[in-house]
Amino acid sequence: MRSVCWVVAVMVLVGGCGAPDQPGPDVSDKDAGSSKETRPLSPEEQFEQLNLDYVQAVEKAGDEDGLQSPTVADQYAGKFLELASAHPESRTAFASLNWVAVFAKDPALQNQAIDQMVANHVDNVGLSRLNMQMAQKPLSDESDAQLTTMIEKSSDESIRASATMALARQLSSVPEDQQDEERIKSLYQSVVDQYTSQPRMVAAASQALAKFRFRIGQIAPEIDGEDLDGQAFKLSDYRGKVVVLDFWGDW
Amino acid sequence: MYPHERSLVKQLSEKPFALIGVNSDSDLEEIQGIVKEKNITWRSFWNGPDGTRGPISTQWNVSAWPTIYVMDANGTIRYKNVRGAKMDEAIKNLMAEMGQEVEIVHEDDAENE
């Protein structure tokens, strides 16, 4: 049962990002059709078939989620990459590359797929979704180059905005004292300035920018509040002293 | 935590030093009771009835408790999330910048914080 849901999940995932142009062959046809296929499979059909084969291979390995079968995923990644390069500009190619970007375990395979997505499909809105995933990954020279290219080359605003956010997030994932603060700030600032059509990203970018005010080396912003007895006081009342500010709770 | 902080406040009472809390409990009456009961000798802002979602912690991007910021005499943020011996070290360094050499020695239960 789980694997069935899983197949659906793959279809949905891929479907949203530049689906095969036609629906794949009905599964029941396949079950009935023990007679040999006479015509070659279309790229879309090859994609669906690879998907099904992969799920079966993973099942056979006794691992329905595929999480424990990196070699199976990477083996199929190779097949999807082949399918993509046979029809490099097609929507099937994008779907295949996206499969590799999402499911391959080997970063080299992922990078190969994403490089091709950027080279041949820089306006495919499926990249926005990929970028949300890229935002969670650690920074690498490859991802820096891929995201930078999307920002420079894509004509789609949601792709440029999401690539900018993803790059800023990746740059922020290294320890604070090693970050390229100016670059991170200017990326977030460009989202705020340029992508007003993407209000959620603008909000996230301004929030991220606000955090820089609380970094080491910044003057602490004022706190103007009340103590536990209701008496007003300010943080700046303590200028001239070393201050430990302790956010605490008794729970 | 409380013994370490209490010890710091006591030892540095004659020095240009302040420990300021931002209390993030939502129930003010309850926390007033706790302050008395546990002998919390330092002043705290109250983060308001929304507790951990109150305005001060939100503005300061605090999402984990406790969170510590240490400011120098100019109000510049110099250290974050230093605790125990590291907090003592941070305070000593910033005091030294002001020409104040301080010794910080804790008794028993405050020692291992």
CSV table of C-alpha atoms in Angstrom, one decimal:
chain,number,residue,atom,x,y,z
A,1,MET,CA,0.0,0.0,0.0
A,2,ARG,CA,2.7,2.4,0.9
A,3,SER,CA,4.6,1.8,-2.3
A,4,VAL,CA,1.4,2.7,-4.2
A,5,CYS,CA,1.2,6.0,-2.5
A,6,TRP,CA,4.8,6.5,-3.1
A,7,VAL,CA,4.4,6.0,-6.9
A,8,VAL,CA,1.6,8.6,-6.8
A,9,ALA,CA,3.9,10.9,-4.9
A,10,VAL,CA,6.6,10.6,-7.5
A,11,MET,CA,4.1,11.2,-10.3
A,12,VAL,CA,2.7,14.3,-8.6
A,13,LEU,CA,6.1,15.6,-7.9
A,14,VAL,CA,7.4,15.1,-11.3
A,15,GLY,CA,4.1,16.1,-12.9
A,16,GLY,CA,4.2,19.6,-11.5
A,17,CYS,CA,7.7,20.2,-12.8
A,18,GLY,CA,7.2,19.8,-16.5
A,19,ALA,CA,5.3,16.6,-16.8
A,20,PRO,CA,5.5,14.2,-19.7
A,21,ASP,CA,3.2,15.6,-22.4
A,22,GLN,CA,0.9,12.7,-22.5
A,23,PRO,CA,-0.3,10.4,-19.7
A,24,GLY,CA,1.7,7.2,-19.6
A,25,PRO,CA,0.2,3.9,-20.7
A,26,ASP,CA,-2.5,2.5,-18.4
A,27,VAL,CA,-1.0,0.0,-16.0
A,28,SER,CA,-3.8,-2.5,-16.7
A,29,ASP,CA,-2.7,-2.5,-20.4
A,30,LYS,CA,0.7,-3.6,-19.2
A,31,ASP,CA,-0.6,-6.4,-17.0
A,32,ALA,CA,-2.8,-7.7,-19.8
A,33,GLY,CA,-0.2,-7.2,-22.5
A,34,SER,CA,2.1,-10.1,-22.1
A,35,SER,CA,2.3,-9.9,-25.9
A,36,LYS,CA,5.4,-8.0,-27.0
A,37,GLU,CA,5.4,-4.3,-27.5
A,38,THR,CA,5.5,-3.6,-31.2
A,39,ARG,CA,6.2,0.2,-31.2
A,40,PRO,CA,9.1,1.8,-29.3
A,41,LEU,CA,8.1,3.7,-26.1
A,42,SER,CA,7.8,7.4,-26.4
A,43,PRO,CA,10.1,9.5,-24.1
A,44,GLU,CA,7.2,10.1,-21.8
A,45,GLU,CA,6.4,6.4,-21.6
A,46,GLN,CA,10.1,5.6,-21.0
A,47,PHE,CA,10.0,8.0,-18.1
A,48,GLU,CA,6.9,6.3,-16.6
A,49,GLN,CA,8.4,2.9,-17.1
A,50,LEU,CA,11.7,3.9,-15.4
A,51,ASN,CA,9.7,5.2,-12.5
A,52,LEU,CA,7.8,2.0,-12.1
A,53,ASP,CA,11.0,-0.1,-12.5
A,54,TYR,CA,12.7,1.9,-9.8
A,55,VAL,CA,9.8,1.5,-7.4
A,56,GLN,CA,9.9,-2.3,-8.0
A,57,ALA,CA,13.7,-2.4,-7.7
A,58,VAL,CA,13.5,-0.6,-4.4
A,59,GLU,CA,10.7,-2.9,-3.2
A,60,LYS,CA,12.7,-5.9,-4.2
A,61,ALA,CA,15.5,-4.6,-2.1
A,62,GLY,CA,13.0,-4.8,0.8
A,63,ASP,CA,13.1,-1.0,1.3
A,64,GLU,CA,9.9,0.6,0.3
A,65,ASP,CA,11.0,4.2,1.0
A,66,GLY,CA,14.2,3.8,-0.9
A,67,LEU,CA,16.0,5.5,1.9
A,68,GLN,CA,18.3,2.5,2.5
A,69,SER,CA,19.0,1.9,-1.2
A,70,PRO,CA,21.4,4.6,-2.3
A,71,THR,CA,22.9,2.3,-4.9
A,72,VAL,CA,19.5,1.6,-6.5
A,73,ALA,CA,18.6,5.3,-6.6
A,74,ASP,CA,22.0,6.1,-8.1
A,75,GLN,CA,21.8,3.3,-10.6
A,76,TYR,CA,18.4,4.6,-11.8
A,77,ALA,CA,19.7,8.2,-11.7
A,78,GLY,CA,22.1,7.1,-14.5
A,79,LYS,CA,19.2,5.8,-16.5
A,80,PHE,CA,17.2,9.0,-16.1
A,81,LEU,CA,20.3,11.0,-17.1
A,82,GLU,CA,20.6,9.0,-20.2
A,83,LEU,CA,16.9,9.5,-21.0
A,84,ALA,CA,17.4,13.2,-20.5
A,85,SER,CA,20.3,13.5,-22.8
A,86,ALA,CA,18.5,11.6,-25.5
A,87,HIS,CA,16.0,14.5,-25.7
A,88,PRO,CA,17.8,17.3,-23.9
A,89,GLU,CA,15.2,20.1,-24.4
A,90,SER,CA,12.1,18.2,-23.8
A,91,ARG,CA,9.8,18.3,-20.8
A,92,THR,CA,10.6,14.7,-20.2
A,93,ALA,CA,14.2,15.7,-19.9
A,94,PHE,CA,13.3,18.2,-17.2
A,95,ALA,CA,11.3,15.6,-15.4
A,96,SER,CA,14.1,13.1,-15.6
A,97,LEU,CA,16.7,15.6,-14.4
A,98,ASN,CA,14.4,16.6,-11.6
A,99,TRP,CA,14.1,13.0,-10.6
A,100,VAL,CA,17.9,12.8,-10.3
A,101,ALA,CA,18.1,16.0,-8.4
A,102,VAL,CA,15.6,14.8,-5.9
A,103,PHE,CA,16.3,11.1,-5.6
A,104,ALA,CA,20.0,10.5,-6.4
A,105,LYS,CA,22.2,10.1,-3.3
A,106,ASP,CA,25.5,10.9,-5.0
A,107,PRO,CA,26.0,14.6,-5.1
A,108,ALA,CA,28.0,14.3,-8.3
A,109,LEU,CA,24.9,12.9,-10.0
A,110,GLN,CA,22.7,15.6,-8.5
A,111,ASN,CA,25.0,18.2,-9.7
A,112,GLN,CA,25.2,16.8,-13.2
A,113,ALA,CA,21.3,16.9,-13.3
A,114,ILE,CA,21.0,20.4,-11.9
A,115,ASP,CA,23.8,21.7,-14.3
A,116,GLN,CA,21.7,20.4,-17.2
A,117,MET,CA,18.5,21.8,-15.8
A,118,VAL,CA,20.2,25.2,-15.6
A,119,ALA,CA,21.7,24.9,-19.0
A,120,ASN,CA,18.6,23.8,-20.9
A,121,HIS,CA,15.6,24.6,-18.8
A,122,VAL,CA,16.4,27.8,-17.0
A,123,ASP,CA,12.9,29.1,-17.5
A,124,ASN,CA,11.0,26.0,-16.4
A,125,VAL,CA,9.1,27.0,-13.3
A,126,GLY,CA,9.8,23.6,-11.8
A,127,LEU,CA,13.1,25.2,-10.8
A,128,SER,CA,11.4,27.3,-8.2
A,129,ARG,CA,10.4,24.1,-6.4
A,130,LEU,CA,13.9,22.7,-6.7
A,131,ASN,CA,15.3,25.9,-5.2
A,132,MET,CA,13.2,25.4,-2.1
A,133,GLN,CA,15.0,22.2,-1.7
A,134,MET,CA,18.4,23.7,-2.6
A,135,ALA,CA,17.9,26.2,0.2
A,136,GLN,CA,18.2,23.4,2.7
A,137,LYS,CA,21.4,22.1,1.4
A,138,PRO,CA,25.0,23.0,2.4
A,139,LEU,CA,26.9,25.5,0.3
A,140,SER,CA,29.1,24.2,-2.4
A,141,ASP,CA,31.0,25.7,-5.4
A,142,GLU,CA,28.6,23.8,-7.7
A,143,SER,CA,25.4,25.0,-6.0
A,144,ASP,CA,26.8,28.6,-5.9
A,145,ALA,CA,27.4,28.5,-9.6
A,146,GLN,CA,24.0,26.8,-10.4
A,147,LEU,CA,22.0,29.3,-8.4
A,148,THR,CA,24.0,32.3,-9.6
A,149,THR,CA,23.3,31.2,-13.2
A,150,MET,CA,19.6,31.0,-12.5
A,151,ILE,CA,19.6,34.5,-11.0
A,152,GLU,CA,21.4,35.8,-14.0
A,153,LYS,CA,19.8,33.9,-16.8
A,154,SER,CA,16.2,33.0,-15.9
A,155,SER,CA,13.4,35.2,-17.4
A,156,ASP,CA,11.0,33.9,-14.7
A,157,GLU,CA,10.8,36.1,-11.6
A,158,SER,CA,9.8,33.3,-9.2
A,159,ILE,CA,12.9,31.3,-10.3
A,160,ARG,CA,15.2,34.3,-9.9
A,161,ALA,CA,13.7,35.1,-6.5
A,162,SER,CA,13.8,31.5,-5.2
A,163,ALA,CA,17.3,31.1,-6.5
A,164,THR,CA,18.4,34.3,-4.7
A,165,MET,CA,16.8,33.1,-1.4
A,166,ALA,CA,18.3,29.6,-1.7
A,167,LEU,CA,21.8,31.1,-2.3
A,168,ALA,CA,21.5,33.4,0.6
A,169,ARG,CA,20.3,30.5,2.8
A,170,GLN,CA,23.2,28.4,1.7
A,171,LEU,CA,25.7,31.1,2.4
A,172,SER,CA,24.2,31.6,5.8
A,173,SER,CA,24.6,27.9,6.6
A,174,VAL,CA,28.3,28.2,7.3
A,175,PRO,CA,29.4,29.4,10.8
A,176,GLU,CA,28.6,33.0,11.5
A,177,ASP,CA,32.2,34.2,11.7
A,178,GLN,CA,33.0,32.6,8.3
A,179,GLN,CA,30.1,34.1,6.4
A,180,ASP,CA,30.3,36.5,3.6
A,181,GLU,CA,28.0,38.9,5.3
A,182,GLU,CA,27.9,41.6,2.7
A,183,ARG,CA,27.0,39.1,-0.1
A,184,ILE,CA,24.3,37.5,2.0
A,185,LYS,CA,22.8,40.9,2.9
A,186,SER,CA,22.9,42.1,-0.7
A,187,LEU,CA,21.1,38.9,-1.9
A,188,TYR,CA,18.4,39.4,0.6
A,189,GLN,CA,18.2,43.1,-0.2
A,190,SER,CA,17.8,42.3,-3.9
A,191,VAL,CA,14.8,40.1,-3.1
A,192,VAL,CA,13.2,42.9,-1.1
A,193,ASP,CA,13.9,45.5,-3.9
A,194,GLN,CA,13.3,43.5,-7.0
A,195,TYR,CA,10.7,40.7,-6.4
A,196,THR,CA,7.6,42.5,-5.1
A,197,SER,CA,5.6,39.9,-7.0
A,198,GLN,CA,6.7,37.3,-4.4
A,199,PRO,CA,5.5,38.7,-1.1
A,200,ARG,CA,6.3,35.6,1.0
A,201,MET,CA,9.9,35.7,-0.2
A,202,VAL,CA,10.1,39.4,0.4
A,203,ALA,CA,8.8,38.9,4.0
A,204,ALA,CA,11.4,36.1,4.6
A,205,ALA,CA,14.2,38.2,3.2
A,206,SER,CA,13.3,41.3,5.3
A,207,GLN,CA,13.2,39.0,8.4
A,208,ALA,CA,16.6,37.6,7.5
A,209,LEU,CA,18.0,41.1,7.1
A,210,ALA,CA,16.6,42.2,10.5
A,211,LYS,CA,18.6,39.4,12.1
A,212,PHE,CA,21.8,41.0,11.1
A,213,ARG,CA,21.1,43.8,13.7
A,214,PHE,CA,21.5,41.2,16.4
A,215,ARG,CA,24.9,39.9,15.3
A,216,ILE,CA,28.1,40.2,17.2
A,217,GLY,CA,29.7,43.6,16.6
A,218,GLN,CA,26.3,45.4,16.2
A,219,ILE,CA,25.0,47.9,18.7
A,220,ALA,CA,22.2,46.2,20.6
A,221,PRO,CA,18.8,47.6,19.7
A,222,GLU,CA,16.9,49.3,22.5
A,223,ILE,CA,14.6,47.4,24.7
A,224,ASP,CA,12.0,49.7,26.2
A,225,GLY,CA,9.8,47.6,28.5
A,226,GLU,CA,8.6,46.9,32.0
A,227,ASP,CA,10.1,44.8,34.8
A,228,LEU,CA,8.2,42.1,36.6
A,229,ASP,CA,6.8,44.7,39.0
A,230,GLY,CA,5.5,46.8,36.1
A,231,GLN,CA,8.2,49.5,36.4
A,232,ALA,CA,9.4,50.9,33.1
A,233,PHE,CA,13.0,50.7,32.2
A,234,LYS,CA,15.3,50.5,29.2
A,235,LEU,CA,18.3,48.5,28.1
A,236,SER,CA,20.2,51.7,27.4
A,237,ASP,CA,19.9,52.6,31.1
A,238,TYR,CA,22.8,50.3,31.5
A,239,ARG,CA,25.2,51.9,29.0
A,240,GLY,CA,28.6,52.2,30.5
A,241,LYS,CA,28.3,48.7,32.1
A,242,VAL,CA,29.0,45.3,30.8
A,243,VAL,CA,25.5,43.8,30.4
A,244,VAL,CA,24.5,40.1,30.3
A,245,LEU,CA,21.1,39.9,28.7
A,246,ASP,CA,19.5,36.6,29.6
A,247,PHE,CA,16.3,35.4,27.9
A,248,TRP,CA,15.0,33.0,30.6
A,249,GLY,CA,11.9,31.3,31.7
A,250,ASP,CA,11.1,29.1,34.7
A,251,TRP,CA,9.7,26.0,33.0
B,1,MET,CA,21.5,28.4,36.2
B,2,TYR,CA,20.1,30.5,39.0
B,3,PRO,CA,23.0,29.9,41.4
B,4,HIS,CA,25.6,30.8,38.8
B,5,GLU,CA,23.8,34.0,38.0
B,6,ARG,CA,23.2,34.9,41.6
B,7,SER,CA,26.9,34.4,42.3
B,8,LEU,CA,27.9,36.7,39.4
B,9,VAL,CA,25.5,39.4,40.5
B,10,LYS,CA,26.8,39.2,44.0
B,11,GLN,CA,30.5,39.2,43.2
B,12,LEU,CA,30.2,42.0,40.6
B,13,SER,CA,27.8,44.2,42.6
B,14,GLU,CA,30.5,46.9,43.0
B,15,LYS,CA,31.6,46.7,39.3
B,16,PRO,CA,30.1,48.3,36.1
B,17,PHE,CA,28.2,45.1,35.4
B,18,ALA,CA,24.5,44.3,35.1
B,19,LEU,CA,22.7,41.0,34.5
B,20,ILE,CA,19.3,41.8,32.9
B,21,GLY,CA,16.7,39.1,32.3
B,22,VAL,CA,14.0,38.9,29.7
B,23,ASN,CA,11.5,36.7,31.4
B,24,SER,CA,9.4,34.8,28.9
B,25,ASP,CA,6.9,33.2,31.2
B,26,SER,CA,3.3,34.1,30.2
B,27,ASP,CA,1.9,34.1,33.8
B,28,LEU,CA,3.2,37.3,35.5
B,29,GLU,CA,1.8,36.4,39.0
B,30,GLU,CA,3.4,33.0,38.9
B,31,ILE,CA,6.8,34.4,37.9
B,32,GLN,CA,6.6,37.0,40.6
B,33,GLY,CA,6.2,34.2,43.1
B,34,ILE,CA,9.1,32.3,41.6
B,35,VAL,CA,11.4,35.3,41.8
B,36,LYS,CA,10.8,35.5,45.5
B,37,GLU,CA,10.9,31.8,46.1
B,38,LYS,CA,14.1,31.2,44.2
B,39,ASN,CA,15.8,34.4,45.2
B,40,ILE,CA,16.3,35.8,41.8
B,41,THR,CA,18.1,39.0,42.6
B,42,TRP,CA,18.4,40.6,39.2
B,43,ARG,CA,16.0,42.7,37.2
B,44,SER,CA,14.1,41.3,34.3
B,45,PHE,CA,12.0,42.8,31.5
B,46,TRP,CA,8.8,40.9,31.1
B,47,ASN,CA,8.2,39.5,27.6
B,48,GLY,CA,4.4,39.9,28.1
B,49,PRO,CA,1.5,37.6,28.3
B,50,ASP,CA,2.4,35.8,25.0
B,51,GLY,CA,5.4,34.2,26.8
B,52,THR,CA,7.9,32.9,24.4
B,53,ARG,CA,6.1,34.6,21.5
B,54,GLY,CA,6.3,38.0,23.2
B,55,PRO,CA,7.6,41.2,21.5
B,56,ILE,CA,11.1,41.3,22.9
B,57,SER,CA,12.1,37.7,22.1
B,58,THR,CA,10.5,38.1,18.7
B,59,GLN,CA,12.4,41.2,17.9
B,60,TRP,CA,15.7,39.6,19.1
B,61,ASN,CA,15.1,36.5,17.1
B,62,VAL,CA,15.2,34.3,20.2
B,63,SER,CA,13.8,30.8,19.5
B,64,ALA,CA,15.6,28.9,22.3
B,65,TRP,CA,15.7,29.4,26.0
B,66,PRO,CA,17.9,30.4,27.6
B,67,THR,CA,19.5,32.7,25.1
B,68,ILE,CA,22.4,34.9,26.2
B,69,TYR,CA,23.7,38.2,24.7
B,70,VAL,CA,26.7,39.9,26.3
B,71,MET,CA,27.1,43.6,25.5
B,72,ASP,CA,30.2,45.8,26.3
B,73,ALA,CA,30.0,49.2,27.9
B,74,ASN,CA,29.2,50.8,24.6
B,75,GLY,CA,26.2,48.6,24.1
B,76,THR,CA,27.9,46.5,21.3
B,77,ILE,CA,26.9,42.9,21.2
B,78,ARG,CA,30.2,41.0,21.8
B,79,TYR,CA,29.2,37.4,22.8
B,80,LYS,CA,26.2,35.2,22.3
B,81,ASN,CA,25.1,32.1,24.2
B,82,VAL,CA,28.1,31.9,26.5
B,83,ARG,CA,27.3,30.0,29.7
B,84,GLY,CA,29.1,29.0,32.9
B,85,ALA,CA,32.8,29.4,32.7
B,86,LYS,CA,32.6,30.9,29.2
B,87,MET,CA,30.2,33.6,30.4
B,88,ASP,CA,32.7,34.4,33.3
B,89,GLU,CA,35.5,34.6,30.8
B,90,ALA,CA,33.5,36.9,28.5
B,91,ILE,CA,32.7,39.2,31.4
B,92,LYS,CA,36.3,39.3,32.5
B,93,ASN,CA,37.5,40.2,29.0
B,94,LEU,CA,35.0,43.1,28.7
B,95,MET,CA,35.8,44.3,32.2
B,96,ALA,CA,39.5,44.2,31.3
B,97,GLU,CA,38.8,46.5,28.3
B,98,MET,CA,37.4,49.0,30.8
B,99,GLY,CA,40.6,48.7,32.9
B,100,GLN,CA,38.8,46.6,35.6
B,101,GLU,CA,40.5,43.4,36.6
B,102,VAL,CA,38.0,41.1,38.2
B,103,GLU,CA,38.2,37.7,39.7
B,104,ILE,CA,35.2,35.5,39.4
B,105,VAL,CA,35.1,32.5,41.7
B,106,HIS,CA,32.0,30.5,42.4
B,107,GLU,CA,31.1,28.4,45.4
B,108,ASP,CA,30.1,24.8,45.1
B,109,ASP,CA,26.7,24.5,43.3
B,110,ALA,CA,27.5,27.5,41.0
B,111,GLU,CA,30.8,25.9,40.0
B,112,ASN,CA,29.6,23.4,37.5
B,113,GLU,CA,27.1,25.3,35.6
